[in-house]
Amino acid sequence: MSLQEMDSVKHVLPWTNGQKQVLQFDGCKPKTYINSCHTHSFFEVLQCLQKEEVLCDIKLETDDGVIVCAHKIVLVSACPYFRAMFISFAEGDKYVVNIRELDSNILQLLIDYIYTGKIMVTEQNVMVLLPAAILFQLDYVKGVCVEFLQKQLNPSNCLGMKEFADFYNCMELSSSSEEYIKTHFLKFIEADEFLSLSFEEVINLISCDDINVPFEEKIFECVINWVKHELDYRYDSLPKLMEHVRLSLAPQEYISIKVDQEPLIKNNPKCKDFVNEALNFHIVKKHRHITMPQTIRNSPRQTGLKFLLAMCDSSGMGKCYTSWYDPATKLLHKTLKMNMEFELCALVLIKDHLVFALGNNYINLISIEMLDLSSQSLQWKPTVDMLVDRSFFGVGVLDDRIYAVGGDIIGDSQLNNAEVFDVNIQEWRMISNMSTGRMNLGVGILNNLLYAVGGYKYPFALKSVECYDPTLDIWIPVTQMSTNRRGPGIGVLDDVMYAIGGDCQEYASSTFLKSVEAYSPITKVWSPIADMHLCRSDPRVVTFNGLLYVMGGFNGSTRLDSIEIYNPKTNTWTLDTLSTSVEVIYGAVVIDGSPHLGTD
């Protein structure tokens, strides 16, 4: 009989009064029902049977004589270790099995986990529970133990944690511990654990490209401290250690004063060779026409040497100070003795070591100062003023030349002129005019062209865009944006230009934006991408490690003390705080090197 025939059959059932009742069905389809309580109830029964030792067919005995009873079928179903034991080995026929070198409390915890799916991890049991979970191949328990220990990492235990993980071949915890040491290197070298490292371990650490060390001087100092800790035994290893100190990345003055005069170095001919090599590197570096051979001792480390140098209004009085931001630790540090007496408009980097700050002083005149990051005594110094006293102008750098574009003159209309500063000859000159006046505009550099994006011309925010070709000294119209934007942040990443936030002011009314659009010079089209978390006008944008960092800005009268990071591969934004509370970030650049930036 088919299923369909069975569905339509007449069912004859006995009736309670002695009569028979015939029920007719209309061919309903079969339906599967799932009892959501079944599994829970099933395991509750198994737990009770195990605790009461009912139908248990295996006793697990530890070295201290404690016996834990269980059901083989349950252990085999949940644990690869017991599956192999009871199916493939002689223990399958035994009623009592010895579990050696395992604490009875830990065994009970794991058997309870097998029956309940619950496990409690504590500081007291985790160091024994993790190896047991590895032995029994209980991946979930292993995972939660690793997660627990990762959250406990600190400078004083990270080395011991790595040794523990390596001993038990726990790669996840070992990698996390190693990454913690690299990320928190400055704190780690202050802990006693660092001084207990072996020679090989010190070499492995300081030779890494990706340790997060802002100043190579710290590498030198930690090597000297490690050697002095057991000087009689470690002195002979000093030259091999110094081979991995990238002295050339330290300031010349530091090498001459601190390194060259260190007694351990002065009395060691091989170490003196490294000092002379580093000093010679700095001499050659000053002569740009001479190329210095690339060696491990003058190669910048991959991370930890790139900083976002931010300019912040500290008091609302028009004064700015200098800070550096470490994206690895997400900390912002204020630097010493680097204050400026004007309100910043922009910050730019030239030749990898010259930072220019452009702004207006208290009487609305242009002020420009320069900071040489290669100098040991960092200090902002005045440089050549612009030809036009402009405010709210845009700034871009192309071929090591600084362009100041548009802006506003107090009491006058928005400017359509622009000028360029040649660092080599220390001179400003005017270039051709834009097609329209713009203030609060964004400036971006893409494919050797300078783009003037949006801005404001009374009474409207602008959506128009034009680009400047320095080889022809002409401005060329570009496809306009979809949104009017005054004060947009501009970022360029992988040959795409991003117009970020701003506000679409019309007369006295403003709407602040969190929208972002991207321009491709290939398609010549602006396309919308994911919105930021917050509306931002006048944010500062830098590119770092394949991501866009959007820092600070305003939302109406609110100063934003946060940073948003855009990943173009996933089209997503991540929001982080910047711990600036009352400051405004007016400029930011990425520094690829090891500047000697002291902190408060």
Short mmCIF file of N, CA, C and O in Angstrom, two decimals, residues 509-594:
data_model
loop_
_atom_site.label_atom_id
_atom_site.label_comp_id
_atom_site.label_asym_id
_atom_site.label_seq_id
_atom_site.Cartn_x
_atom_site.Cartn_y
_atom_site.Cartn_z
N SER A 509 21.57 77.92 7.64
CA SER A 509 21.16 76.60 8.09
C SER A 509 22.16 75.54 7.65
O SER A 509 22.62 75.57 6.51
N SER A 510 22.51 74.61 8.56
CA SER A 510 23.47 73.56 8.24
C SER A 510 22.92 72.20 8.61
O SER A 510 22.26 72.05 9.64
N THR A 511 23.19 71.24 7.77
CA THR A 511 22.91 69.84 8.08
C THR A 511 24.23 69.08 8.03
O THR A 511 24.89 69.04 6.99
N PHE A 512 24.62 68.52 9.17
CA PHE A 512 25.90 67.82 9.24
C PHE A 512 25.75 66.40 8.73
O PHE A 512 24.72 65.76 8.92
N LEU A 513 26.81 65.93 8.08
CA LEU A 513 26.73 64.69 7.30
C LEU A 513 27.60 63.58 7.86
O LEU A 513 28.70 63.84 8.36
N LYS A 514 27.10 62.35 7.75
CA LYS A 514 27.92 61.18 8.01
C LYS A 514 28.09 60.34 6.74
O LYS A 514 28.73 59.29 6.76
N SER A 515 27.54 60.84 5.66
CA SER A 515 27.63 60.12 4.38
C SER A 515 29.03 60.29 3.79
O SER A 515 29.75 61.25 4.07
N VAL A 516 29.40 59.34 2.95
CA VAL A 516 30.71 59.33 2.30
C VAL A 516 30.53 58.90 0.85
O VAL A 516 29.71 58.03 0.56
N GLU A 517 31.27 59.53 -0.06
CA GLU A 517 31.24 59.09 -1.45
C GLU A 517 32.66 58.99 -1.98
O GLU A 517 33.57 59.68 -1.51
N ALA A 518 32.86 58.09 -2.95
CA ALA A 518 34.19 57.77 -3.45
C ALA A 518 34.26 58.05 -4.94
O ALA A 518 33.33 57.74 -5.69
N TYR A 519 35.40 58.62 -5.37
CA TYR A 519 35.61 58.98 -6.77
C TYR A 519 36.70 58.13 -7.39
O TYR A 519 37.81 58.02 -6.85
N SER A 520 36.39 57.52 -8.52
CA SER A 520 37.38 56.74 -9.27
C SER A 520 37.76 57.51 -10.54
O SER A 520 36.88 57.85 -11.34
N PRO A 521 39.05 57.79 -10.75
CA PRO A 521 39.45 58.51 -11.96
C PRO A 521 39.25 57.68 -13.23
O PRO A 521 39.29 58.22 -14.33
N ILE A 522 39.06 56.37 -13.06
CA ILE A 522 38.85 55.51 -14.23
C ILE A 522 37.43 55.68 -14.76
O ILE A 522 37.19 55.92 -15.94
N THR A 523 36.46 55.58 -13.84
CA THR A 523 35.05 55.72 -14.24
C THR A 523 34.59 57.17 -14.24
O THR A 523 33.56 57.50 -14.83
N LYS A 524 35.36 58.03 -13.53
CA LYS A 524 35.02 59.44 -13.37
C LYS A 524 33.63 59.61 -12.75
O LYS A 524 32.86 60.50 -13.11
N VAL A 525 33.33 58.75 -11.80
CA VAL A 525 32.02 58.76 -11.14
C VAL A 525 32.23 58.75 -9.63
O VAL A 525 33.12 58.09 -9.11
N TRP A 526 31.37 59.53 -8.93
CA TRP A 526 31.30 59.49 -7.47
C TRP A 526 30.26 58.44 -7.07
O TRP A 526 29.14 58.46 -7.56
N SER A 527 30.64 57.52 -6.18
CA SER A 527 29.72 56.46 -5.75
C SER A 527 29.59 56.47 -4.24
O SER A 527 30.60 56.64 -3.52
N PRO A 528 28.39 56.28 -3.71
CA PRO A 528 28.22 56.25 -2.25
C PRO A 528 28.83 54.99 -1.65
O PRO A 528 28.79 53.92 -2.27
N ILE A 529 29.39 55.11 -0.45
CA ILE A 529 29.83 53.95 0.31
C ILE A 529 29.12 53.99 1.66
O ILE A 529 28.27 54.85 1.90
N ALA A 530 29.47 53.07 2.55
CA ALA A 530 28.80 53.00 3.86
C ALA A 530 28.96 54.30 4.63
O ALA A 530 30.01 54.95 4.58
N ASP A 531 27.92 54.70 5.35
CA ASP A 531 27.96 55.89 6.20
C ASP A 531 28.86 55.66 7.40
O ASP A 531 29.01 54.53 7.90
N MET A 532 29.44 56.74 7.91
CA MET A 532 30.14 56.69 9.19
C MET A 532 29.12 56.51 10.32
O MET A 532 27.92 56.64 10.12
N HIS A 533 29.63 56.25 11.50
CA HIS A 533 28.75 56.15 12.67
C HIS A 533 28.22 57.52 13.09
O HIS A 533 27.09 57.63 13.56
N LEU A 534 29.07 58.57 12.94
CA LEU A 534 28.72 59.90 13.41
C LEU A 534 28.82 60.91 12.28
O LEU A 534 29.60 60.75 11.34
N CYS A 535 28.01 61.96 12.38
CA CYS A 535 28.14 63.10 11.45
C CYS A 535 29.42 63.86 11.81
O CYS A 535 29.67 64.13 12.98
N ARG A 536 30.20 64.23 10.79
CA ARG A 536 31.47 64.91 11.04
C ARG A 536 31.71 65.99 9.99
O ARG A 536 31.68 65.71 8.79
N SER A 537 31.97 67.21 10.46
CA SER A 537 32.42 68.27 9.57
C SER A 537 33.85 68.62 9.95
O SER A 537 34.21 68.63 11.13
N ASP A 538 34.69 68.89 8.94
CA ASP A 538 36.10 69.21 9.14
C ASP A 538 36.88 68.12 9.89
O ASP A 538 37.70 68.42 10.77
N PRO A 539 36.68 66.84 9.55
CA PRO A 539 37.54 65.81 10.16
C PRO A 539 38.89 65.79 9.49
O PRO A 539 39.06 66.32 8.38
N ARG A 540 39.88 65.19 10.13
CA ARG A 540 41.19 65.01 9.53
C ARG A 540 41.33 63.55 9.11
O ARG A 540 40.99 62.64 9.88
N VAL A 541 41.84 63.32 7.91
CA VAL A 541 41.85 61.98 7.33
C VAL A 541 43.28 61.61 6.94
O VAL A 541 43.98 62.40 6.31
N VAL A 542 43.70 60.40 7.34
CA VAL A 542 45.00 59.88 6.90
C VAL A 542 44.82 58.43 6.47
O VAL A 542 43.87 57.75 6.88
N THR A 543 45.74 57.96 5.65
CA THR A 543 45.76 56.57 5.21
C THR A 543 46.84 55.84 5.97
O THR A 543 47.98 56.31 6.07
N PHE A 544 46.50 54.66 6.52
CA PHE A 544 47.46 53.92 7.33
C PHE A 544 47.16 52.43 7.21
O PHE A 544 46.04 51.98 7.48
N ASN A 545 48.16 51.65 6.76
CA ASN A 545 48.03 50.19 6.66
C ASN A 545 46.79 49.75 5.89
O ASN A 545 46.06 48.84 6.30
N GLY A 546 46.51 50.42 4.78
CA GLY A 546 45.39 50.03 3.94
C GLY A 546 44.03 50.42 4.47
O GLY A 546 43.01 49.92 3.99
N LEU A 547 44.00 51.31 5.46
CA LEU A 547 42.74 51.76 6.05
C LEU A 547 42.69 53.28 6.04
O LEU A 547 43.72 53.95 5.97
N LEU A 548 41.47 53.84 6.10
CA LEU A 548 41.29 55.28 6.25
C LEU A 548 40.99 55.59 7.71
O LEU A 548 40.07 55.01 8.30
N TYR A 549 41.78 56.50 8.30
CA TYR A 549 41.54 56.95 9.66
C TYR A 549 40.92 58.35 9.60
O TYR A 549 41.53 59.28 9.08
N VAL A 550 39.71 58.48 10.10
CA VAL A 550 39.01 59.76 10.12
C VAL A 550 38.95 60.23 11.57
O VAL A 550 38.33 59.60 12.42
N MET A 551 39.60 61.36 11.85
CA MET A 551 39.83 61.77 13.23
C MET A 551 39.13 63.09 13.54
O MET A 551 39.21 64.05 12.78
N GLY A 552 38.43 63.10 14.67
CA GLY A 552 37.85 64.33 15.20
C GLY A 552 36.79 64.94 14.31
O GLY A 552 36.00 64.26 13.68
N GLY A 553 36.77 66.28 14.27
CA GLY A 553 35.76 67.01 13.53
C GLY A 553 34.69 67.57 14.45
O GLY A 553 34.78 67.49 15.69
N PHE A 554 33.63 68.14 13.84
CA PHE A 554 32.54 68.76 14.58
C PHE A 554 31.22 68.15 14.15
O PHE A 554 31.04 67.73 13.01
N ASN A 555 30.28 68.12 15.08
CA ASN A 555 28.88 67.81 14.78
C ASN A 555 28.07 68.94 15.37
O ASN A 555 27.71 68.92 16.54
N GLY A 556 27.82 69.96 14.55
CA GLY A 556 27.22 71.18 15.08
C GLY A 556 28.25 71.89 15.95
O GLY A 556 29.40 72.10 15.55
N SER A 557 27.89 72.19 17.19
CA SER A 557 28.81 72.85 18.11
C SER A 557 29.58 71.83 18.95
O SER A 557 30.38 72.21 19.80
N THR A 558 29.34 70.55 18.70
CA THR A 558 29.99 69.50 19.48
C THR A 558 31.33 69.11 18.87
O THR A 558 31.42 68.80 17.69
N ARG A 559 32.37 69.14 19.69
CA ARG A 559 33.68 68.69 19.26
C ARG A 559 33.75 67.17 19.43
O ARG A 559 33.45 66.64 20.50
N LEU A 560 34.16 66.47 18.41
CA LEU A 560 34.19 65.01 18.44
C LEU A 560 35.57 64.51 18.87
O LEU A 560 36.58 64.88 18.28
N ASP A 561 35.59 63.68 19.91
CA ASP A 561 36.86 63.13 20.40
C ASP A 561 36.94 61.65 20.06
O ASP A 561 37.28 60.82 20.90
N SER A 562 36.64 61.33 18.82
CA SER A 562 36.63 59.93 18.40
C SER A 562 37.30 59.78 17.05
O SER A 562 37.60 60.76 16.36
N ILE A 563 37.50 58.53 16.67
CA ILE A 563 38.14 58.21 15.40
C ILE A 563 37.34 57.10 14.75
O ILE A 563 36.85 56.20 15.42
N GLU A 564 37.17 57.20 13.44
CA GLU A 564 36.49 56.13 12.70
C GLU A 564 37.46 55.59 11.65
O GLU A 564 38.18 56.34 10.99
N ILE A 565 37.47 54.27 11.52
CA ILE A 565 38.42 53.59 10.64
C ILE A 565 37.63 52.84 9.56
O ILE A 565 36.77 52.02 9.88
N TYR A 566 37.96 53.13 8.30
CA TYR A 566 37.23 52.52 7.18
C TYR A 566 38.08 51.45 6.52
O TYR A 566 39.24 51.67 6.18
N ASN A 567 37.46 50.28 6.36
CA ASN A 567 38.10 49.16 5.66
C ASN A 567 37.43 49.02 4.29
O ASN A 567 36.28 48.61 4.20
N PRO A 568 38.14 49.38 3.21
CA PRO A 568 37.52 49.33 1.88
C PRO A 568 37.19 47.91 1.43
O PRO A 568 36.33 47.72 0.57
N LYS A 569 37.87 46.91 2.00
CA LYS A 569 37.60 45.53 1.58
C LYS A 569 36.25 45.04 2.07
O LYS A 569 35.60 44.22 1.41
N THR A 570 35.84 45.54 3.24
CA THR A 570 34.55 45.11 3.80
C THR A 570 33.49 46.21 3.75
O THR A 570 32.34 45.96 4.11
N ASN A 571 33.91 47.42 3.31
CA ASN A 571 33.00 48.57 3.27
C ASN A 571 32.34 48.79 4.63
O ASN A 571 31.13 48.98 4.75
N THR A 572 33.17 48.78 5.68
CA THR A 572 32.66 48.96 7.04
C THR A 572 33.50 49.99 7.79
O THR A 572 34.68 50.19 7.51
N TRP A 573 32.86 50.63 8.78
CA TRP A 573 33.51 51.61 9.65
C TRP A 573 33.61 51.05 11.06
O TRP A 573 32.67 50.42 11.56
N THR A 574 34.72 51.32 11.73
CA THR A 574 34.90 50.97 13.14
C THR A 574 35.07 52.25 13.93
O THR A 574 35.86 53.12 13.54
N LEU A 575 34.35 52.38 15.03
CA LEU A 575 34.39 53.59 15.84
C LEU A 575 35.23 53.36 17.08
O LEU A 575 35.05 52.38 17.80
N ASP A 576 36.18 54.29 17.35
CA ASP A 576 37.02 54.22 18.55
C ASP A 576 37.09 55.59 19.18
O ASP A 576 36.96 56.62 18.50
N THR A 577 37.31 55.62 20.50
CA THR A 577 37.52 56.89 21.18
C THR A 577 38.98 57.29 21.06
O THR A 577 39.86 56.46 20.86
N LEU A 578 39.23 58.59 21.24
CA LEU A 578 40.59 59.11 21.11
C LEU A 578 41.13 59.70 22.40
O LEU A 578 42.22 60.23 22.43
N SER A 579 40.32 59.68 23.45
CA SER A 579 40.71 60.19 24.77
C SER A 579 41.23 61.63 24.71
O SER A 579 42.20 61.99 25.36
N THR A 580 40.58 62.45 23.88
CA THR A 580 41.00 63.86 23.79
C THR A 580 40.05 64.78 24.54
O THR A 580 40.36 65.93 24.77
N SER A 581 38.90 64.32 24.89
CA SER A 581 37.88 64.99 25.71
C SER A 581 37.52 66.40 25.25
O SER A 581 36.39 66.63 24.85
N VAL A 582 38.43 67.38 25.32
CA VAL A 582 38.07 68.75 24.98
C VAL A 582 38.82 69.27 23.78
O VAL A 582 38.55 70.37 23.31
N GLU A 583 39.77 68.52 23.25
CA GLU A 583 40.60 69.03 22.18
C GLU A 583 39.95 68.83 20.81
O GLU A 583 39.06 68.02 20.64
N VAL A 584 40.44 69.61 19.86
CA VAL A 584 40.00 69.48 18.47
C VAL A 584 41.22 69.10 17.64
O VAL A 584 42.28 69.72 17.76
N ILE A 585 41.07 68.09 16.81
CA ILE A 585 42.17 67.67 15.96
C ILE A 585 42.10 68.49 14.67
O ILE A 585 41.18 68.36 13.89
N TYR A 586 43.12 69.31 14.44
CA TYR A 586 43.14 70.18 13.28
C TYR A 586 43.99 69.64 12.14
O TYR A 586 43.90 70.11 11.02
N GLY A 587 44.85 68.67 12.43
CA GLY A 587 45.70 68.15 11.36
C GLY A 587 46.33 66.84 11.78
O GLY A 587 46.52 66.59 12.96
N ALA A 588 46.62 65.99 10.81
CA ALA A 588 47.27 64.71 11.12
C ALA A 588 48.06 64.25 9.92
O ALA A 588 47.63 64.42 8.78
N VAL A 589 49.24 63.68 10.17
CA VAL A 589 50.04 63.09 9.12
C VAL A 589 50.60 61.77 9.63
O VAL A 589 50.71 61.55 10.83
N VAL A 590 50.94 60.89 8.70
CA VAL A 590 51.56 59.61 9.06
C VAL A 590 53.06 59.75 8.90
O VAL A 590 53.54 60.17 7.85
N ILE A 591 53.79 59.37 9.95
CA ILE A 591 55.23 59.47 9.94
C ILE A 591 55.81 58.07 9.78
O ILE A 591 55.51 57.18 10.57
N ASP A 592 56.63 57.88 8.77
CA ASP A 592 57.27 56.60 8.53
C ASP A 592 58.74 56.74 8.93
O ASP A 592 59.58 57.16 8.16
N GLY A 593 59.02 56.42 10.18
CA GLY A 593 60.37 56.57 10.70
C GLY A 593 60.33 56.44 12.20
O GLY A 593 59.38 55.94 12.78
N SER A 594 61.39 56.90 12.89
CA SER A 594 61.45 56.79 14.35
C SER A 594 61.76 58.15 14.95
O SER A 594 62.86 58.39 15.44
#
